[in-house]
PDB file of C-alpha atoms (C1' of nucleotides) in Angstrom:
ATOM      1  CA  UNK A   9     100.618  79.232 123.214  1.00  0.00           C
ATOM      2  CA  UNK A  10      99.377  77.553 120.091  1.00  0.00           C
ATOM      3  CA  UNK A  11     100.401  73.995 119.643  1.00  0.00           C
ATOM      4  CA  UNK A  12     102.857  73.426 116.432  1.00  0.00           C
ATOM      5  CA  UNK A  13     100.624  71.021 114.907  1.00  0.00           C
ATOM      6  CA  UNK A  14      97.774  72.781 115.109  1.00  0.00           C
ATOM      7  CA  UNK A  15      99.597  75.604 112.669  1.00  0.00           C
ATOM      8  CA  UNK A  16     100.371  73.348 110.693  1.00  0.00           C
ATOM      9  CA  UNK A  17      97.004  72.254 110.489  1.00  0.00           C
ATOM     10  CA  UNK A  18      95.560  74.510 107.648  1.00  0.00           C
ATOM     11  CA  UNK A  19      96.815  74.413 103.857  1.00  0.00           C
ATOM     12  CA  UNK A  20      96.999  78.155 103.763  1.00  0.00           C
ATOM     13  CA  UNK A  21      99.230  78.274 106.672  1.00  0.00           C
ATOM     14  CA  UNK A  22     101.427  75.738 105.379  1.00  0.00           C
ATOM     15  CA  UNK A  23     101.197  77.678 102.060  1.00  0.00           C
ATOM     16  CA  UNK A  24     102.581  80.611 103.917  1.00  0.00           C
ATOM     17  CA  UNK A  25     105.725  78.595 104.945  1.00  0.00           C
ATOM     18  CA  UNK A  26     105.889  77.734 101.437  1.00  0.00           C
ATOM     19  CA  UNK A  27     106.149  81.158 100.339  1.00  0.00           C
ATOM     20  CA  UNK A  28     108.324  82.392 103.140  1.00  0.00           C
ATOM     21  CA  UNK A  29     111.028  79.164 102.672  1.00  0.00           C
ATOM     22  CA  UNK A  30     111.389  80.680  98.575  1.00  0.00           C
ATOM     23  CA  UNK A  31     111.768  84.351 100.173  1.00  0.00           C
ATOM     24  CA  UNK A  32     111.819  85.281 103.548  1.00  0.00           C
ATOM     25  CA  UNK A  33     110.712  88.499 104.705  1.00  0.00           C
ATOM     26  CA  UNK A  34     108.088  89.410 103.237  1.00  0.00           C
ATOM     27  CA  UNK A  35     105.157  91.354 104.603  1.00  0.00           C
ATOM     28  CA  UNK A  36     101.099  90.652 105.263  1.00  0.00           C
ATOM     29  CA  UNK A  37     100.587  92.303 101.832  1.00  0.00           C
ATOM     30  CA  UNK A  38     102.896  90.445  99.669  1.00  0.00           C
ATOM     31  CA  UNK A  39     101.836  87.321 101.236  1.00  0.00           C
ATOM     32  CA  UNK A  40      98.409  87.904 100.605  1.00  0.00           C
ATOM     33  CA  UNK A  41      99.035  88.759  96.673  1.00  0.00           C
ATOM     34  CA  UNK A  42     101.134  85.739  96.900  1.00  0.00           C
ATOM     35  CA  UNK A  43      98.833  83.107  97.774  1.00  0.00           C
ATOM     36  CA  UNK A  44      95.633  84.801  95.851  1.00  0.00           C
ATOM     37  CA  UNK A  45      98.299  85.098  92.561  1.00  0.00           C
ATOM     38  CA  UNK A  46      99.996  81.898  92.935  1.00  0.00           C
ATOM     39  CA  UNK A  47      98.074  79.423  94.647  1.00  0.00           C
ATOM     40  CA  UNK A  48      94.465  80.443  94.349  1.00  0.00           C
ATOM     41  CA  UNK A  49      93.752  81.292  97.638  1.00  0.00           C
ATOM     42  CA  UNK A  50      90.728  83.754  98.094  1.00  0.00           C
ATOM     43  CA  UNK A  51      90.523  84.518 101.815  1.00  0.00           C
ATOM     44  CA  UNK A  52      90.461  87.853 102.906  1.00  0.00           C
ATOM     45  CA  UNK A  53      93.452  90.310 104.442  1.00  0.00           C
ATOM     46  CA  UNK A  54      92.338  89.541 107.888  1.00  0.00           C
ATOM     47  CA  UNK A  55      92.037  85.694 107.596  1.00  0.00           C
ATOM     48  CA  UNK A  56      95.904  85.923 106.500  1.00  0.00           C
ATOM     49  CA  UNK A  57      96.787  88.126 109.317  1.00  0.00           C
ATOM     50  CA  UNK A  58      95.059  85.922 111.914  1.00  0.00           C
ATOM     51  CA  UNK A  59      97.006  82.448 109.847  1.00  0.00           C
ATOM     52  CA  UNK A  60     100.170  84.653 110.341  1.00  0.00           C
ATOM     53  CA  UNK A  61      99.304  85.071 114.154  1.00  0.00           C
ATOM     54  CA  UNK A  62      98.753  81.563 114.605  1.00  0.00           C
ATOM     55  CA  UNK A  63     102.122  80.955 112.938  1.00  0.00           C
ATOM     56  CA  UNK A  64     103.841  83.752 115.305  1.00  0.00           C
ATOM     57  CA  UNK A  65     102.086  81.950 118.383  1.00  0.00           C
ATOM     58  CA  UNK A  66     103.448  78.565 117.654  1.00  0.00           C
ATOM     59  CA  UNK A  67     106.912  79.910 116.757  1.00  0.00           C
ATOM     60  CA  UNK A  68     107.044  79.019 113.335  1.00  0.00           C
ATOM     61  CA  UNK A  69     107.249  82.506 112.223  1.00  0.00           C
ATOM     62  CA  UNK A  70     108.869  85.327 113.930  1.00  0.00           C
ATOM     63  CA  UNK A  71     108.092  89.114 112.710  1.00  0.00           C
ATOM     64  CA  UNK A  72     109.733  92.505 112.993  1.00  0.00           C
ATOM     65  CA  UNK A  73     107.939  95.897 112.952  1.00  0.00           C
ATOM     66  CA  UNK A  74     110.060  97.895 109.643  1.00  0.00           C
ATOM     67  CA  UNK A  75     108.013 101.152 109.583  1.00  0.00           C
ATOM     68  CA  UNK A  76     104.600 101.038 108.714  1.00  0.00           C
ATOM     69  CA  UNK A  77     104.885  96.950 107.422  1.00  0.00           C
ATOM     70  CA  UNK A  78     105.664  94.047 109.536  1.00  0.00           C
ATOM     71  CA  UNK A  79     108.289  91.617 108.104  1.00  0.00           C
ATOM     72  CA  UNK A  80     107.577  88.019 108.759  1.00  0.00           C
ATOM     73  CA  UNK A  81     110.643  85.069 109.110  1.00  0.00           C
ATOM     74  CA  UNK A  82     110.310  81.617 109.130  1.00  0.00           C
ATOM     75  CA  UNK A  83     111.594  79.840 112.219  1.00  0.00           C
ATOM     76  CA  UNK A  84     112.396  75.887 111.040  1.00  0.00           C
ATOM     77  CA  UNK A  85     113.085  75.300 115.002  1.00  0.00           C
ATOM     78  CA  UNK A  86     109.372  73.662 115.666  1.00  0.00           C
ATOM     79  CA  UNK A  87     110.177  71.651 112.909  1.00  0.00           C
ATOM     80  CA  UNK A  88     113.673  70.282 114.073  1.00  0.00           C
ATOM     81  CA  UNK A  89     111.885  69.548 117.424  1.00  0.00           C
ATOM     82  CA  UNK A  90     108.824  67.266 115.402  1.00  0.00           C
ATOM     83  CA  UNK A  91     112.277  65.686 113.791  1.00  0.00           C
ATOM     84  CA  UNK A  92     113.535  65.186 116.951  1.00  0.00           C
ATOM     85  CA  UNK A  93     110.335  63.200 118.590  1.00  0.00           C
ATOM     86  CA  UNK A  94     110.352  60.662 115.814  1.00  0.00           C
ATOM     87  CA  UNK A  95     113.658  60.009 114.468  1.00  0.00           C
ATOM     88  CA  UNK A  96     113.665  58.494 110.637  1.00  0.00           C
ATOM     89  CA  UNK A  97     116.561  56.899 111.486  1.00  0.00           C
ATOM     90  CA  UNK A  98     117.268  55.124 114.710  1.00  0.00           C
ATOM     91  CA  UNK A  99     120.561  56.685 116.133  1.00  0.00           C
ATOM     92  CA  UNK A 100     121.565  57.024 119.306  1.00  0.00           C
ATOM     93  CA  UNK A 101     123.971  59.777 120.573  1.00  0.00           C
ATOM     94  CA  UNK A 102     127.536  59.338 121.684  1.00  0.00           C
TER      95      UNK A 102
ATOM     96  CA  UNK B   7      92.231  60.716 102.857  1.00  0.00           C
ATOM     97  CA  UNK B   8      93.087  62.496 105.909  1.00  0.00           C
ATOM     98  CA  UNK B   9      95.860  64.881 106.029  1.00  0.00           C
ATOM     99  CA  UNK B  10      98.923  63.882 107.878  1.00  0.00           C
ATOM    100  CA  UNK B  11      99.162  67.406 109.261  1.00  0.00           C
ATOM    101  CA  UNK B  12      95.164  67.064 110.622  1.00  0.00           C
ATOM    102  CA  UNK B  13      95.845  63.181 111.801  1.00  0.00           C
ATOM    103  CA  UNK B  14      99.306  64.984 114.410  1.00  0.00           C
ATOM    104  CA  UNK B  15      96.857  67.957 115.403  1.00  0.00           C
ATOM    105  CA  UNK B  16      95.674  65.643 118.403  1.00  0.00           C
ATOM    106  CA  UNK B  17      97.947  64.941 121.679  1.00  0.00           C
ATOM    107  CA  UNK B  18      96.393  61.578 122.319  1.00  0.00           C
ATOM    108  CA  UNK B  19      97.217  60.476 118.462  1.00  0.00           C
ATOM    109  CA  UNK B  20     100.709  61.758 119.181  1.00  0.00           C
ATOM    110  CA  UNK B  21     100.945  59.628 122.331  1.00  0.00           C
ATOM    111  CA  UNK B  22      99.626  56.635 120.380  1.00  0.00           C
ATOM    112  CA  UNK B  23     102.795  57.169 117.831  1.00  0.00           C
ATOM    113  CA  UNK B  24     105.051  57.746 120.434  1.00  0.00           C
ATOM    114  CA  UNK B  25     103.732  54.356 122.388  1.00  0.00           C
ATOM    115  CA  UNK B  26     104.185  52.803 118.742  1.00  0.00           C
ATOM    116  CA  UNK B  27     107.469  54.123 118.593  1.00  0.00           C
ATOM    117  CA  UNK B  28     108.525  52.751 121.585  1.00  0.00           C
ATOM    118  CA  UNK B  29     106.662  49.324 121.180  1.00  0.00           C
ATOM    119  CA  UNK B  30     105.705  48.913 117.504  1.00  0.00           C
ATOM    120  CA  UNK B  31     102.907  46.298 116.450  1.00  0.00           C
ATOM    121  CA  UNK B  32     100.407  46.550 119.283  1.00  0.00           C
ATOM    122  CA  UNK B  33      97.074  46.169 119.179  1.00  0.00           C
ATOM    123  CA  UNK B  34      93.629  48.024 120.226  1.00  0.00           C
ATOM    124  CA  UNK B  35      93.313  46.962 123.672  1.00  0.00           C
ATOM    125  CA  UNK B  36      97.212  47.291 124.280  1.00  0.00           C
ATOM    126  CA  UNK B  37      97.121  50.972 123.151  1.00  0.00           C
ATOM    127  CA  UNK B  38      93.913  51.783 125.088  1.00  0.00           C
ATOM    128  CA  UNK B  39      95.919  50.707 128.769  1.00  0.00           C
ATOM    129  CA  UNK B  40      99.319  52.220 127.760  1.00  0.00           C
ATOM    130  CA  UNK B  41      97.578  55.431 127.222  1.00  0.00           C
ATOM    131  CA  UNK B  42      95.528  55.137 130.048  1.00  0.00           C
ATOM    132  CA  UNK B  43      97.957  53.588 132.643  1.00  0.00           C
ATOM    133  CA  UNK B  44     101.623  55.840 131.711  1.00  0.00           C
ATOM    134  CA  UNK B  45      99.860  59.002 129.875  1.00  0.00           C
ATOM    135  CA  UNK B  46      96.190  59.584 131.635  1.00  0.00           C
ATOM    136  CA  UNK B  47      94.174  59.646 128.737  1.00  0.00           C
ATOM    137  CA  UNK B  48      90.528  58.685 129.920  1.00  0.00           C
ATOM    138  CA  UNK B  49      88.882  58.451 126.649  1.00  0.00           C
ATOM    139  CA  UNK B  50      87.297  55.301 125.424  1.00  0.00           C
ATOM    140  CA  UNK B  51      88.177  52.829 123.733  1.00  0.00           C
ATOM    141  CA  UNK B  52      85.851  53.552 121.131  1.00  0.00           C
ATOM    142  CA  UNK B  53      87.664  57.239 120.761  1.00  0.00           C
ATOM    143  CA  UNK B  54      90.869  55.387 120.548  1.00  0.00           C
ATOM    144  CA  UNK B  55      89.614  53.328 117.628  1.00  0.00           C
ATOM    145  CA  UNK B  56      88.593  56.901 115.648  1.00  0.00           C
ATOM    146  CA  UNK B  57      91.733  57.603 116.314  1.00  0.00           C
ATOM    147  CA  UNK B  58      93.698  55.059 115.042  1.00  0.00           C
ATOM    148  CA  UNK B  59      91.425  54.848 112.189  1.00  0.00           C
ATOM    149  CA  UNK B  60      92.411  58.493 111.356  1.00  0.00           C
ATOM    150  CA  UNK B  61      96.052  57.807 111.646  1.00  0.00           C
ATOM    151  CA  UNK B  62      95.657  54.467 109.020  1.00  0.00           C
ATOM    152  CA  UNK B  63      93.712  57.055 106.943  1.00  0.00           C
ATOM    153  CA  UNK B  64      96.698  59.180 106.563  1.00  0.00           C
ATOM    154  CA  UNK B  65      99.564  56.661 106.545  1.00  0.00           C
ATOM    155  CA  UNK B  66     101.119  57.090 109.222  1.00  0.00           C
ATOM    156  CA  UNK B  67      99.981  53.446 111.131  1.00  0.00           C
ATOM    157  CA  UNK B  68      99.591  50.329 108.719  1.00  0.00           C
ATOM    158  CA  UNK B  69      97.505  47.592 110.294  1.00  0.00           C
ATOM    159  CA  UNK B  70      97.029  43.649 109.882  1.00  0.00           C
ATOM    160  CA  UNK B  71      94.710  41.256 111.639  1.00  0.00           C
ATOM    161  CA  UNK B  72      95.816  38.560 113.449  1.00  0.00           C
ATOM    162  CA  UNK B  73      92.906  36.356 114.562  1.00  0.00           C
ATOM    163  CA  UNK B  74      90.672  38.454 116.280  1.00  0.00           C
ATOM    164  CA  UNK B  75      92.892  40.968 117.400  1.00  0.00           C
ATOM    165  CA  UNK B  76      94.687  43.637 114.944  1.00  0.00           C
ATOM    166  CA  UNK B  77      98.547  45.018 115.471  1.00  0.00           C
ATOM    167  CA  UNK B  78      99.049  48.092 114.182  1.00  0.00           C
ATOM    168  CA  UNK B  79     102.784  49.662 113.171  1.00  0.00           C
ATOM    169  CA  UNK B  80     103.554  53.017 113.054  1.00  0.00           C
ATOM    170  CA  UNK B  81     104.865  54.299 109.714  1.00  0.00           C
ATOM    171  CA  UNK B  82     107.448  56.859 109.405  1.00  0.00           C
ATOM    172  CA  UNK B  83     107.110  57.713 105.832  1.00  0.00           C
ATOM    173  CA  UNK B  84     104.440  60.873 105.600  1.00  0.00           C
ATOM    174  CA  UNK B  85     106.762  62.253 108.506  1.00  0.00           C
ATOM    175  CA  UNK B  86     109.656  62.160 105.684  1.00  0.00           C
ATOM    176  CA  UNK B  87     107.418  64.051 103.184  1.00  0.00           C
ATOM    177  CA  UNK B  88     107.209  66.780 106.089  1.00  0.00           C
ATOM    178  CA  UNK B  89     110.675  66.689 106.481  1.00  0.00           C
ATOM    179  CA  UNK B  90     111.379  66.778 102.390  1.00  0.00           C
ATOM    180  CA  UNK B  91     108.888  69.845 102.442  1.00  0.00           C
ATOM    181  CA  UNK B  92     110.784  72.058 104.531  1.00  0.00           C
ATOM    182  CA  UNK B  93     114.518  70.612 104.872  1.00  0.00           C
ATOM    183  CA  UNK B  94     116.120  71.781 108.215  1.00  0.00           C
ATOM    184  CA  UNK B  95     119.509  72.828 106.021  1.00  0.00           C
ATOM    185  CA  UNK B  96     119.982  73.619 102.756  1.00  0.00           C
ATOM    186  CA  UNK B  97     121.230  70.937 100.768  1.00  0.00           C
ATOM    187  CA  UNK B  98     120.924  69.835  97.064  1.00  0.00           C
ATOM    188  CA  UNK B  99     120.947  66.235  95.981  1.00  0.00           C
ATOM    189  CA  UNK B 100     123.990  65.477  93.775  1.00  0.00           C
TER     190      UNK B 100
ATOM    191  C1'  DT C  23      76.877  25.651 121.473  1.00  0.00           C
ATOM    192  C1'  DT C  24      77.390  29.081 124.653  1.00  0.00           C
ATOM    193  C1'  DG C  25      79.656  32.754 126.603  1.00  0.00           C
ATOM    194  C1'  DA C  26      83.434  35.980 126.808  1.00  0.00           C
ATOM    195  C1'  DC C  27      86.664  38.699 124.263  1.00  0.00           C
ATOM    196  C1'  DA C  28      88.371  42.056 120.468  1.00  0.00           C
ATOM    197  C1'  DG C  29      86.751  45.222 117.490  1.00  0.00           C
ATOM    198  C1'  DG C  30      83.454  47.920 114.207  1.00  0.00           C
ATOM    199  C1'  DC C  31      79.376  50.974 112.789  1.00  0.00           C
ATOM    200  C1'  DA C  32      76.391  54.894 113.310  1.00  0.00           C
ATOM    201  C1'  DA C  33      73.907  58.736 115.329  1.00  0.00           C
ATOM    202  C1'  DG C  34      74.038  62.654 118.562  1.00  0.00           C
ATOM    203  C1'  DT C  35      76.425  66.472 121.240  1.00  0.00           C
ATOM    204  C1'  DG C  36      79.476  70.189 122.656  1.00  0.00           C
ATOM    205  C1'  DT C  37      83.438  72.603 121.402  1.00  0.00           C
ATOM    206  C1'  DT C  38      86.823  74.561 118.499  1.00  0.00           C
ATOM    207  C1'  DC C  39      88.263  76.652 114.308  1.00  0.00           C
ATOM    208  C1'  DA C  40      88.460  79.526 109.870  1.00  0.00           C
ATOM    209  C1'  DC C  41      86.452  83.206 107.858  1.00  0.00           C
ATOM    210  C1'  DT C  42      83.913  87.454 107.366  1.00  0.00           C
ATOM    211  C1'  DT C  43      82.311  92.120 108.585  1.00  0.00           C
ATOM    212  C1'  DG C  44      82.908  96.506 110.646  1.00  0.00           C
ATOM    213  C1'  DC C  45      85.562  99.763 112.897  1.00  0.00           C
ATOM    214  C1'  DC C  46      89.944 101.547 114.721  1.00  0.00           C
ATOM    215  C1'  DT C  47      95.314 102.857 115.052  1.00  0.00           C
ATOM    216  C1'  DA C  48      99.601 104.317 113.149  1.00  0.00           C
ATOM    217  C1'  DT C  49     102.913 105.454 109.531  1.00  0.00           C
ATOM    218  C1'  DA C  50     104.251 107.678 105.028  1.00  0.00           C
ATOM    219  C1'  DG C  51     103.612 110.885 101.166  1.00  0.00           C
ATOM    220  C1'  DT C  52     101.793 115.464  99.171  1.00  0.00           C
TER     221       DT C  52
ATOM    222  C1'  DA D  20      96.827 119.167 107.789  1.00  0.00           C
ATOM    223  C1'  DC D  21      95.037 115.583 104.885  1.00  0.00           C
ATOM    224  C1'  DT D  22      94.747 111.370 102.507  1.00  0.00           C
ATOM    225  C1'  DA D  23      96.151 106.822 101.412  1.00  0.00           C
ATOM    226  C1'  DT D  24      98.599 102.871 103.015  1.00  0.00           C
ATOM    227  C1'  DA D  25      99.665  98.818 106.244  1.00  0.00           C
ATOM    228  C1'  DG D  26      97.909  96.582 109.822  1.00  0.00           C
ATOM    229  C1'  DG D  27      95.082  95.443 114.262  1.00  0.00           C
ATOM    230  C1'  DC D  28      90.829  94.381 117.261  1.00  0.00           C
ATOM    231  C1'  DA D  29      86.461  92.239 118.178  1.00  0.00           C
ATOM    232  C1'  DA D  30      82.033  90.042 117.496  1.00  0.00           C
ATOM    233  C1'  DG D  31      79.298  86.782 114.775  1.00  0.00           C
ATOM    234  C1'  DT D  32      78.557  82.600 111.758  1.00  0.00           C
ATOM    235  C1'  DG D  33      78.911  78.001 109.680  1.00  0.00           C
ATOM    236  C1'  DA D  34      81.463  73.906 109.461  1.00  0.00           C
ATOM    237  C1'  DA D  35      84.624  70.368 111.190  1.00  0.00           C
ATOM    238  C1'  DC D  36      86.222  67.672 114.992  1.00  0.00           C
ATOM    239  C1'  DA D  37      86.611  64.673 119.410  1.00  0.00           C
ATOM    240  C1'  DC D  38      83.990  62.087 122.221  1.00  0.00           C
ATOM    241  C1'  DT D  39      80.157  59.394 123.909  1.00  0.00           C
ATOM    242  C1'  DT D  40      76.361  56.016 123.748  1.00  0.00           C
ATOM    243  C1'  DG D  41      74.187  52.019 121.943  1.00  0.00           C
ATOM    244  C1'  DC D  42      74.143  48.137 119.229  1.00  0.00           C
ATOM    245  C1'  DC D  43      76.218  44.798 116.024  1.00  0.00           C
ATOM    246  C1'  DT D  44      79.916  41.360 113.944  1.00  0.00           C
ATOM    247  C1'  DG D  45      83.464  37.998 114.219  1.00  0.00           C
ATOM    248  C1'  DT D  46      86.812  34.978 116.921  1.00  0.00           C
ATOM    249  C1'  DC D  47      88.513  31.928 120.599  1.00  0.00           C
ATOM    250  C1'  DA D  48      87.890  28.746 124.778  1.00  0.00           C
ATOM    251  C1'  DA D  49      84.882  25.808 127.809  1.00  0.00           C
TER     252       DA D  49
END
DNA sequence: TTGACAGGCAAGTGTTCACTTGCCTATAGT
DNA sequence: ACTATAGGCAAGTGAACACTTGCCTGTCAA
């Protein structure tokens, strides 16, 4: 189990959220021509897959097998919990 | 800078925010036996000074001297850039 | 002033992490 | 069947990080 923050951790992984929050779904290819088109990022197939793994392991991203291509989701649940350890606001349930 | 992502990758930072936000405005010495005494971190105080450094460097704990001590307060404002990154529902500001 | 207290600075060490390289598996199209 | 496509597995490398050790600075009380 990978901790949340440690995902989080790494630009390209958080660039990855990025990409999946505008359109979710997409697969390891068309997240790799995303970030090398869009953003400038230069790693290599395998460095993504291994960023997307991370994300899987930590729960941030949950993937489905469609054929020959994996389809990846983004799972905002982590992130409710890190909004849920430090409130902004102090309120207290009823 | 530090990133605020990098500065939450650590468990013992986290438990320093969470003793801050339970307790805000304590200093050094204060954090060093709360973590020791209700959260079993054995590291020194020396490591706990790193780390509060590393939290001031990304925002998220604001310090002021007082004497020869320093209180420290734990800033919730990078967690609300997190928070603006990836909203938990969809809404659009009127 | 002297000693104790609160904290800071800097070098060294072991571990973890991101990335690459090379090879392998499985699905789809012709 | 054969080839290209989409992805996975595993070892190796260089850098970043957490922690320690040792010494130094500034502040309060006697």
């Amino acid at each position: 189990m990978v901790d949340v923050f440690r995902a989080l951790d790494d630009e390209t992984r958080r660039l990855i959220l990025d990409g999946l929050a505008e359109r979710d779904g997409q697969t390891l290819f068309e997240i790799c021509t995303m970030l090398t088109t869009r953003h400038g990022v230069g790693s290599s197939r395998q460095a993504i897959s291994q960023h997307l793994a991370v994300l899987e392991d930590a729960g941030l991203v949950a993937s489905e097998r469609r054929g020959r291509t994996k389809v990846h989701h983004f799972n905002r649940e982590p992130l409710a919990a890190i909004a849920r350890r430090w409130p902004l606001t102090e309120e207290k349930p009823p």
